Coordinates of C-alpha atoms in Angstrom, one line a residue:
M1 CA 154.5 31.4 29.4
R2 CA 150.9 32.8 29.4
E3 CA 149.7 33.5 25.8
G4 CA 150.1 37.1 24.9
A5 CA 152.4 37.9 27.9
P6 CA 155.2 40.3 27.1
I7 CA 158.7 38.8 26.6
R8 CA 161.1 40.0 29.2
T9 CA 164.6 40.9 28.2
Q10 CA 167.8 41.8 30.1
S11 CA 168.4 44.9 28.0
P12 CA 168.5 48.1 30.0
P13 CA 165.9 50.8 29.5
A14 CA 167.0 53.8 27.5
S15 CA 166.5 55.9 30.7
E16 CA 169.1 53.8 32.6
G17 CA 171.4 56.8 32.9
T18 CA 175.0 56.8 34.2
I19 CA 176.3 55.0 37.3
M20 CA 176.1 58.4 39.0
D21 CA 172.3 58.3 38.6
R22 CA 172.3 55.2 40.8
S23 CA 174.4 56.7 43.6
V24 CA 172.9 56.7 47.1
P25 CA 174.9 58.3 50.0
G26 CA 176.5 55.7 52.2
R27 CA 176.3 52.7 49.9
R28 CA 179.5 50.8 49.3
A29 CA 180.7 48.0 47.0
F30 CA 183.6 47.1 49.3
S31 CA 184.5 46.6 53.0
F32 CA 187.9 46.7 54.7
A33 CA 189.1 44.6 57.6
P34 CA 189.5 46.5 60.9
L35 CA 192.7 48.6 61.1
D36 CA 195.4 46.7 63.0
V37 CA 198.1 49.3 62.8
P38 CA 198.3 52.9 64.0
A39 CA 196.4 55.3 61.9
V40 CA 198.6 57.9 60.1
E41 CA 197.3 61.1 58.6
L42 CA 198.3 61.9 55.0
P43 CA 200.6 65.0 54.6
A44 CA 198.6 68.1 53.8
E45 CA 200.3 68.5 50.4
H46 CA 198.9 65.2 49.3
L47 CA 195.3 65.9 50.2
R48 CA 192.7 67.0 47.6
A49 CA 191.1 70.4 48.1
A50 CA 187.7 68.6 48.0
E51 CA 186.4 65.1 48.1
P52 CA 186.1 63.6 44.6
D53 CA 182.6 63.3 43.3
L54 CA 182.4 59.5 43.0
P55 CA 179.3 57.3 42.8
E56 CA 178.2 55.5 46.0
V57 CA 176.7 52.2 44.9
A58 CA 176.4 48.6 46.2
E59 CA 178.3 45.9 44.4
I60 CA 175.1 44.3 43.0
D61 CA 174.1 47.7 41.5
L62 CA 177.5 48.2 40.0
V63 CA 177.6 44.8 38.4
R64 CA 174.1 44.9 37.1
H65 CA 174.5 48.4 35.6
Y66 CA 177.6 47.6 33.6
T67 CA 176.4 44.1 32.6
R68 CA 173.1 45.6 31.2
L69 CA 175.0 48.3 29.4
S70 CA 177.3 45.7 27.9
A71 CA 174.2 44.0 26.4
M72 CA 173.6 47.1 24.4
N73 CA 177.0 46.9 22.6
Y74 CA 177.4 45.4 19.1
G75 CA 180.7 43.6 18.7
V76 CA 182.4 40.9 16.6
D77 CA 181.2 38.3 19.0
T78 CA 177.5 39.2 18.3
G79 CA 177.5 40.0 14.5
P80 CA 179.5 41.0 11.4
Y81 CA 181.3 44.3 11.3
P82 CA 181.6 45.2 7.6
L83 CA 183.5 48.4 8.2
G84 CA 185.6 49.0 5.1
S85 CA 189.2 49.9 5.8
C86 CA 189.0 48.6 9.4
T87 CA 189.1 44.8 8.9
M88 CA 186.9 44.0 11.9
K89 CA 187.3 40.2 11.9
Y90 CA 186.3 37.8 14.6
N91 CA 189.0 37.2 17.3
P92 CA 189.5 33.5 17.8
K93 CA 189.2 32.3 21.4
A94 CA 192.3 30.1 21.0
A95 CA 194.5 33.2 20.8
E96 CA 192.8 34.6 23.9
T97 CA 193.5 31.4 25.8
V98 CA 197.2 31.5 24.9
A99 CA 197.5 35.2 25.9
A100 CA 196.0 34.3 29.3
L101 CA 198.7 31.8 30.1
P102 CA 200.4 32.8 33.4
G103 CA 203.9 32.8 31.8
F104 CA 202.8 35.6 29.5
Q105 CA 200.1 37.3 31.6
R106 CA 202.3 37.8 34.7
T107 CA 205.6 38.8 33.0
H108 CA 206.9 42.2 34.1
P109 CA 208.8 44.4 31.7
L110 CA 211.6 45.0 34.2
Q111 CA 212.3 41.4 34.8
P112 CA 215.9 40.2 34.0
D113 CA 216.2 38.7 30.5
S114 CA 217.2 35.4 32.0
T115 CA 213.7 35.1 33.7
M116 CA 211.7 35.7 30.6
Q117 CA 213.3 33.6 27.9
G118 CA 209.9 32.2 26.8
T119 CA 208.4 35.6 26.2
L120 CA 211.6 36.8 24.4
E121 CA 211.6 33.8 22.2
M122 CA 208.0 34.3 21.3
L123 CA 208.7 37.9 20.3
W124 CA 211.8 36.9 18.3
R125 CA 209.8 34.2 16.4
L126 CA 206.9 36.6 15.8
E127 CA 209.3 39.1 14.4
E128 CA 210.8 36.5 12.1
A129 CA 207.4 35.4 10.9
L130 CA 206.2 39.0 10.2
C131 CA 209.4 39.7 8.2
E132 CA 208.8 36.5 6.2
I133 CA 205.2 37.6 5.5
T134 CA 206.1 41.1 4.5
G135 CA 209.5 40.6 2.8
M136 CA 211.4 42.8 5.4
A137 CA 214.8 42.1 7.1
R138 CA 214.0 43.2 10.7
A139 CA 211.1 44.6 12.6
T140 CA 210.2 46.4 15.8
L141 CA 207.3 45.1 17.8
Q142 CA 207.2 48.2 20.0
P143 CA 204.6 50.5 18.5
P144 CA 201.3 50.1 20.4
A145 CA 199.0 50.9 17.5
G146 CA 198.8 51.3 13.7
A147 CA 199.0 55.1 13.8
C148 CA 202.1 54.8 16.0
G149 CA 203.5 52.4 13.5
E150 CA 203.0 55.0 10.8
M151 CA 204.9 57.5 13.0
T152 CA 207.6 55.0 13.6
G153 CA 208.1 54.3 9.9
L154 CA 208.2 58.0 9.1
L155 CA 210.7 58.8 11.8
I156 CA 212.9 56.0 10.4
M157 CA 212.5 57.5 7.0
R158 CA 213.6 60.9 8.4
A159 CA 216.6 59.5 10.1
H160 CA 217.7 57.7 7.0
H161 CA 217.6 60.9 4.9
Q162 CA 219.3 63.0 7.6
D163 CA 222.1 60.4 7.5
H164 CA 222.5 60.3 3.7
D165 CA 221.4 63.6 2.2
G166 CA 220.9 66.0 5.0
G167 CA 217.1 65.6 5.2
R168 CA 214.1 66.0 2.9
T169 CA 210.9 67.9 3.3
K170 CA 208.0 66.2 1.5
V171 CA 206.0 62.9 1.7
L172 CA 203.6 62.0 -1.1
I173 CA 200.2 60.5 -0.2
P174 CA 197.5 59.3 -2.6
D175 CA 194.2 61.2 -2.4
A176 CA 192.4 58.0 -1.4
A177 CA 194.8 57.3 1.5
H178 CA 193.8 56.6 5.1
G179 CA 193.2 59.7 7.1
T180 CA 196.0 59.0 9.6
N181 CA 198.6 59.2 6.8
P182 CA 198.7 63.0 6.4
A183 CA 198.4 63.5 10.2
S184 CA 201.4 61.2 10.7
V185 CA 203.4 63.0 8.0
R186 CA 202.9 66.3 9.7
L187 CA 203.8 65.0 13.1
A188 CA 207.0 63.6 11.7
G189 CA 208.0 67.0 10.4
F190 CA 207.2 66.6 6.7
E191 CA 204.9 68.4 4.3
A192 CA 202.1 66.2 3.0
V193 CA 201.6 66.3 -0.8
G194 CA 198.6 64.7 -2.4
V195 CA 198.8 62.4 -5.5
P196 CA 195.6 62.2 -7.5
S197 CA 193.9 58.9 -8.6
D198 CA 193.2 58.2 -12.2
E199 CA 189.9 57.3 -13.8
R200 CA 190.2 53.7 -12.7
G201 CA 190.8 54.5 -9.0
L202 CA 194.6 53.8 -9.1
V203 CA 197.6 56.1 -8.6
D204 CA 197.9 58.5 -11.5
V205 CA 201.5 57.5 -12.4
E206 CA 202.0 60.4 -14.8
A207 CA 200.9 62.9 -12.0
L208 CA 203.2 61.1 -9.6
A209 CA 206.1 61.6 -12.0
G210 CA 205.5 65.3 -12.0
L211 CA 205.7 65.5 -8.2
L212 CA 209.0 63.6 -7.7
D213 CA 212.1 65.6 -7.0
D214 CA 215.1 65.7 -4.6
Q215 CA 213.0 67.0 -1.7
V216 CA 210.6 64.0 -1.7
A217 CA 211.5 61.8 1.3
G218 CA 209.0 59.0 0.4
L219 CA 205.6 57.9 -0.8
M220 CA 203.0 56.4 1.6
L221 CA 200.9 53.7 -0.1
T222 CA 198.9 50.6 0.5
N223 CA 198.3 47.9 -2.0
P224 CA 195.6 47.1 -2.7
N225 CA 194.7 50.7 -2.2
T226 CA 191.9 52.1 -0.1
L227 CA 189.4 51.5 -2.8
G228 CA 190.2 47.8 -2.6
L229 CA 192.0 47.8 -6.0
F230 CA 195.4 46.4 -6.7
E231 CA 198.0 48.8 -8.1
E232 CA 198.9 47.1 -11.3
R233 CA 201.9 49.3 -11.9
I234 CA 203.3 49.0 -8.4
E235 CA 206.8 48.0 -9.4
Q236 CA 207.0 51.0 -11.8
I237 CA 205.8 53.2 -9.0
T238 CA 208.3 52.1 -6.4
G239 CA 211.1 52.2 -9.0
M240 CA 210.2 55.8 -9.8
V241 CA 210.3 56.8 -6.2
H242 CA 213.7 55.0 -5.6
D243 CA 215.1 56.8 -8.7
V244 CA 214.9 60.1 -6.9
G245 CA 216.5 58.7 -3.7
A246 CA 213.2 58.4 -1.8
L247 CA 211.7 55.5 0.2
V248 CA 208.4 53.8 -0.2
Y249 CA 206.2 53.2 2.9
Y250 CA 203.6 50.4 3.0
D251 CA 200.5 51.2 5.1
G252 CA 199.6 47.7 6.3
A253 CA 195.9 48.4 6.6
N254 CA 195.2 46.2 3.6
L255 CA 197.7 43.4 4.3
N256 CA 194.8 41.1 4.8
A257 CA 194.2 41.1 1.1
I258 CA 197.6 39.7 0.1
L259 CA 198.5 37.6 3.1
G260 CA 200.5 34.7 2.0
R261 CA 200.1 35.6 -1.7
C262 CA 202.6 38.4 -2.3
R263 CA 204.8 40.6 -0.2
P264 CA 205.3 44.3 0.1
G265 CA 209.1 43.8 0.1
D266 CA 208.9 42.1 -3.3
M267 CA 206.9 45.0 -4.7
G268 CA 209.7 47.4 -3.8
F269 CA 208.5 48.8 -0.4
D270 CA 211.2 49.8 2.1
I271 CA 209.1 50.2 5.3
V272 CA 206.0 48.3 6.3
H273 CA 203.7 48.8 9.3
I274 CA 201.4 45.9 10.3
N275 CA 198.1 46.3 12.0
T276 CA 197.9 43.1 14.0
H277 CA 194.2 43.9 14.9
K278 CA 193.3 44.0 11.2
T279 CA 195.4 41.1 9.8
F280 CA 196.0 38.8 12.7
A281 CA 192.7 39.1 14.6
T282 CA 193.9 40.7 17.8
P283 CA 191.5 43.0 19.7
H284 CA 190.4 46.1 17.9
G285 CA 188.7 49.3 18.7
G286 CA 187.9 51.2 21.9
G287 CA 191.2 53.0 21.9
G288 CA 193.5 50.0 22.5
P289 CA 195.4 48.2 23.4
G290 CA 196.8 47.6 20.0
A291 CA 200.0 46.7 18.2
G292 CA 201.6 48.1 15.1
P293 CA 204.9 46.4 14.3
V294 CA 207.1 48.0 11.7
G295 CA 209.4 46.1 9.4
V296 CA 212.2 47.6 7.3
T297 CA 214.7 46.5 4.6
Q298 CA 218.3 45.8 5.6
R299 CA 219.6 49.3 4.9
L300 CA 217.2 50.7 7.5
T301 CA 217.6 48.3 10.4
D302 CA 220.0 50.5 12.3
Y303 CA 217.2 53.1 12.9
L304 CA 214.7 50.7 14.4
P305 CA 213.5 51.7 17.9
A306 CA 215.5 50.2 20.7
P307 CA 215.6 47.7 22.3
I308 CA 215.0 44.8 19.9
V309 CA 215.2 41.1 20.7
A310 CA 218.5 39.5 19.9
R311 CA 219.4 35.8 19.9
D312 CA 223.0 34.9 21.0
D313 CA 225.1 32.0 19.7
D314 CA 224.2 29.9 22.7
G315 CA 220.5 30.1 21.9
T316 CA 219.5 32.5 24.7
F317 CA 217.6 35.7 24.0
R318 CA 218.1 39.2 25.3
W319 CA 217.1 42.8 24.8
D320 CA 219.6 44.5 22.5
R321 CA 219.9 48.1 23.7
D322 CA 223.2 49.0 22.0
R323 CA 221.8 50.7 18.9
P324 CA 223.4 54.2 18.5
K325 CA 221.4 55.1 15.4
S326 CA 218.0 54.1 16.8
I327 CA 215.2 56.7 16.6
G328 CA 214.6 55.9 20.3
R329 CA 211.6 54.5 22.1
L330 CA 208.1 54.6 20.8
H331 CA 206.5 53.0 23.9
G332 CA 207.2 53.0 27.6
F333 CA 208.4 49.4 27.5
H334 CA 208.4 46.7 24.8
G335 CA 205.0 47.1 23.2
N336 CA 201.7 45.6 24.1
V337 CA 203.0 42.0 24.6
G338 CA 199.6 40.5 25.4
V339 CA 198.3 41.6 21.9
L340 CA 201.5 40.3 20.3
V341 CA 201.0 36.9 21.9
R342 CA 197.6 36.8 20.2
A343 CA 199.1 37.7 16.9
Y344 CA 201.7 34.9 17.4
A345 CA 199.0 32.4 18.1
Y346 CA 197.0 33.4 15.0
V347 CA 200.0 33.3 12.7
F348 CA 201.3 29.9 13.8
L349 CA 197.8 28.3 14.2
H350 CA 197.2 29.1 10.5
G351 CA 200.6 28.3 9.1
T352 CA 201.6 29.2 5.5
D353 CA 198.7 27.5 3.8
G354 CA 196.1 28.9 6.3
L355 CA 197.3 32.4 5.8
E356 CA 197.0 32.0 2.1
E357 CA 193.4 30.9 2.6
V358 CA 192.6 33.9 4.7
S359 CA 193.4 36.3 1.9
E360 CA 191.6 34.1 -0.7
L361 CA 188.4 34.0 1.4
A362 CA 188.6 37.7 2.2
A363 CA 188.6 38.5 -1.5
L364 CA 185.9 35.9 -2.3
N365 CA 183.6 37.3 0.4
A366 CA 184.1 40.9 -0.7
N367 CA 183.4 40.1 -4.4
Y368 CA 180.3 38.0 -3.5
L369 CA 178.8 40.7 -1.4
A370 CA 179.7 43.4 -4.0
A371 CA 177.7 41.3 -6.6
L372 CA 174.7 41.1 -4.3
L373 CA 174.6 44.8 -3.6
A374 CA 175.4 45.9 -7.2
P375 CA 171.7 46.4 -8.3
E376 CA 171.2 49.2 -5.8
F377 CA 174.8 50.1 -4.8
P378 CA 177.1 49.8 -7.8
L379 CA 180.9 49.8 -7.5
A380 CA 182.4 53.2 -7.7
Y381 CA 185.2 51.9 -9.9
P382 CA 183.9 48.9 -11.8
D383 CA 186.7 48.5 -14.3
M384 CA 188.6 45.9 -12.2
P385 CA 187.5 43.5 -9.5
P386 CA 188.0 44.6 -5.9
M387 CA 190.0 42.5 -3.5
H388 CA 189.3 42.2 0.3
E389 CA 187.0 45.3 0.3
F390 CA 185.0 47.3 -2.1
V391 CA 183.7 50.9 -2.4
A392 CA 180.1 51.1 -3.7
T393 CA 178.1 54.3 -4.1
A394 CA 174.7 55.3 -3.0
A395 CA 174.7 58.2 -5.4
P396 CA 172.2 56.7 -7.9
L397 CA 169.8 56.0 -5.0
E398 CA 170.3 59.5 -3.6
K399 CA 169.6 61.0 -7.0
E400 CA 166.4 59.0 -7.4
T401 CA 165.0 59.1 -3.8
G402 CA 166.9 61.7 -1.8
I403 CA 168.1 58.9 0.6
R404 CA 171.8 59.2 1.3
A405 CA 174.4 56.7 2.3
M406 CA 174.1 57.7 6.0
D407 CA 170.4 57.1 5.9
V408 CA 171.0 53.6 4.6
A409 CA 173.7 52.9 7.2
K410 CA 171.4 54.0 10.0
R411 CA 168.5 51.8 8.8
V412 CA 170.8 48.8 8.5
I413 CA 171.3 49.1 12.3
D414 CA 167.5 48.7 12.8
L415 CA 167.7 45.5 10.7
G416 CA 170.2 43.9 13.0
Y417 CA 173.6 44.6 11.4
H418 CA 176.4 47.0 11.8
P419 CA 176.6 49.3 8.8
S420 CA 179.6 49.7 6.5
T421 CA 181.9 52.7 6.5
V422 CA 180.3 55.7 4.7
Y423 CA 181.7 58.8 3.1
F424 CA 185.2 57.4 2.9
P425 CA 187.3 57.5 0.7
L426 CA 186.5 61.2 0.1
V427 CA 187.1 60.7 -3.7
V428 CA 183.8 58.8 -4.0
D429 CA 180.4 60.5 -3.9
E430 CA 178.0 58.9 -1.3
A431 CA 180.7 56.2 -0.6
M432 CA 179.9 53.0 1.1
M433 CA 183.0 51.1 1.9
V434 CA 182.4 47.4 2.7
E435 CA 184.8 44.8 4.1
P436 CA 183.2 41.5 5.2
T437 CA 186.5 39.8 6.0
E438 CA 187.2 36.0 5.6
T439 CA 185.5 35.1 8.9
E440 CA 181.9 35.5 7.8
S441 CA 179.8 32.7 6.3
K442 CA 177.7 32.8 3.1
E443 CA 174.5 32.9 5.3
T444 CA 175.8 36.0 7.1
L445 CA 176.7 37.8 3.9
D446 CA 173.3 36.9 2.4
G447 CA 171.6 38.4 5.5
L448 CA 173.7 41.5 5.4
A449 CA 173.0 42.1 1.7
A450 CA 169.3 41.6 2.3
A451 CA 169.4 44.4 5.0
F452 CA 171.0 46.8 2.6
L453 CA 168.6 46.0 -0.2
Q454 CA 165.6 46.3 2.1
A455 CA 166.8 49.7 3.1
A456 CA 167.1 50.7 -0.6
A457 CA 163.5 49.4 -1.2
E458 CA 162.2 51.3 1.7
S459 CA 163.8 54.5 0.4
R460 CA 161.1 54.4 -2.3
T461 CA 158.1 53.4 -0.1
D462 CA 158.9 55.1 3.2
P463 CA 161.7 57.6 3.0
D464 CA 160.7 59.2 6.3
L465 CA 161.6 56.0 8.0
L466 CA 165.1 56.1 6.7
H467 CA 165.6 59.7 7.5
A468 CA 164.6 58.9 11.1
A469 CA 166.6 55.6 11.5
P470 CA 167.6 54.0 13.7
V471 CA 164.2 53.8 15.4
T472 CA 164.7 50.6 17.4
T473 CA 167.8 51.4 19.3
P474 CA 168.0 52.8 22.9
V475 CA 169.7 55.9 21.5
R476 CA 168.3 57.4 18.3
R477 CA 170.2 59.2 15.6
L478 CA 172.8 61.5 17.0
D479 CA 173.7 64.9 15.8
E480 CA 177.2 63.8 14.7
A481 CA 178.3 67.3 13.5
R482 CA 177.5 68.8 16.9
A483 CA 179.2 65.9 18.7
A484 CA 182.4 66.5 16.6
R485 CA 182.4 70.2 17.2
R486 CA 181.4 70.2 20.9
L487 CA 183.3 67.1 22.1
K488 CA 182.7 66.4 25.8
L489 CA 184.5 63.3 27.0
T490 CA 183.9 63.6 30.8
W491 CA 180.8 63.2 32.9
A492 CA 179.2 66.4 34.2
A493 CA 176.5 66.8 36.8
E494 CA 174.7 69.4 34.7
P495 CA 174.0 68.6 31.0
P496 CA 175.8 70.8 28.5
D497 CA 173.7 73.6 27.0

């Protein structure tokens, strides 16, 4: 290459626009064979009032446009995703290969049970494994996402109380809980009641005691909690809830921290939802597909969504639909089976010792990264070590320089890394929630820490740079408040005012 010549890249220009901007009348990305049957006009009632406004492009334009756009995306195959609470870990390609096997990929949900014995056995074995990991008796694999898993668990909770005491009205939720928890509680027909944290970032057990009465249906909790801290009094907490006839629900968002080490069932939880995308490295983000299996203790098994996989005495498998107390379906068919195949592959490729190592490395990586960031971003709750994730605070930096957690996050993008979660949990001022997961190497964590620390240093020498960041991306800093208030999810020919 000639010295001084610019380096060409395949990245699209910022002015690339949408596929509609590349439309030219008459161009096509397809061709049909000549018609060899009589033409038939569609009935008038099935015709649109006007032709749809679709792009007219050649195949090469179509492929190049979306391939160039894909090069702009940041993903787990290109770098670390330290989003606290999200567990964005690398998806192993071995699991992708297994899910692509024709016997799984081409199965239709309406096939007779006798023609899909392999798939049914896989689902049955996955259910057994998930129950062993969580300490539950049975599980449903039907929910297509974690939030749907929450809804499933709460509907089971409601059905149980309607059967035994006529129904209850309230579900308790810690103030540091995941945002989906109160939404799921409301959708399930309960009142959401907050439980405060104590000065160490744990559930305030005394405050919890004052909230428990005969109208409490259950407590939603994850352990370790959303701050990454293990609830040391968990057995006391679950015992208190059970003493008033309520159930305890485990939000599986943080299962990655205890995988193979301890089980929610042994802590006293009655219902567990499992985010396979967080714990078992199935695809994550973009709205799906997902999987949110829900496990329950023996006394709640009758309420599980139907059908569930059954194994007969002769060793054959079938869908068991005869479940009169079931809460009903939570998915059109039997769950996102392709995602569940990936989870199965992950679980059985690791085995018991491998799953234990996952949680150990997740905790090690989180504590290592927390120590590197501590000079500039101290832990919000330093009295006890975090587990798989930690919540640091940019409050000291903001007080000194005026640079906030959001400014640091945007500058980290310029430095080649995806930022952490910011401003969550809400109980921490200038929160920076970081979860490196077990899949990242020491070198990657060192580079990530260096980016955060560089941003902190620049806050003192060039604060305007951080206020403007990111400055190297095709799209600069967005007005996120406006985007949330004036959400527009469809393409329009004219830009919104």
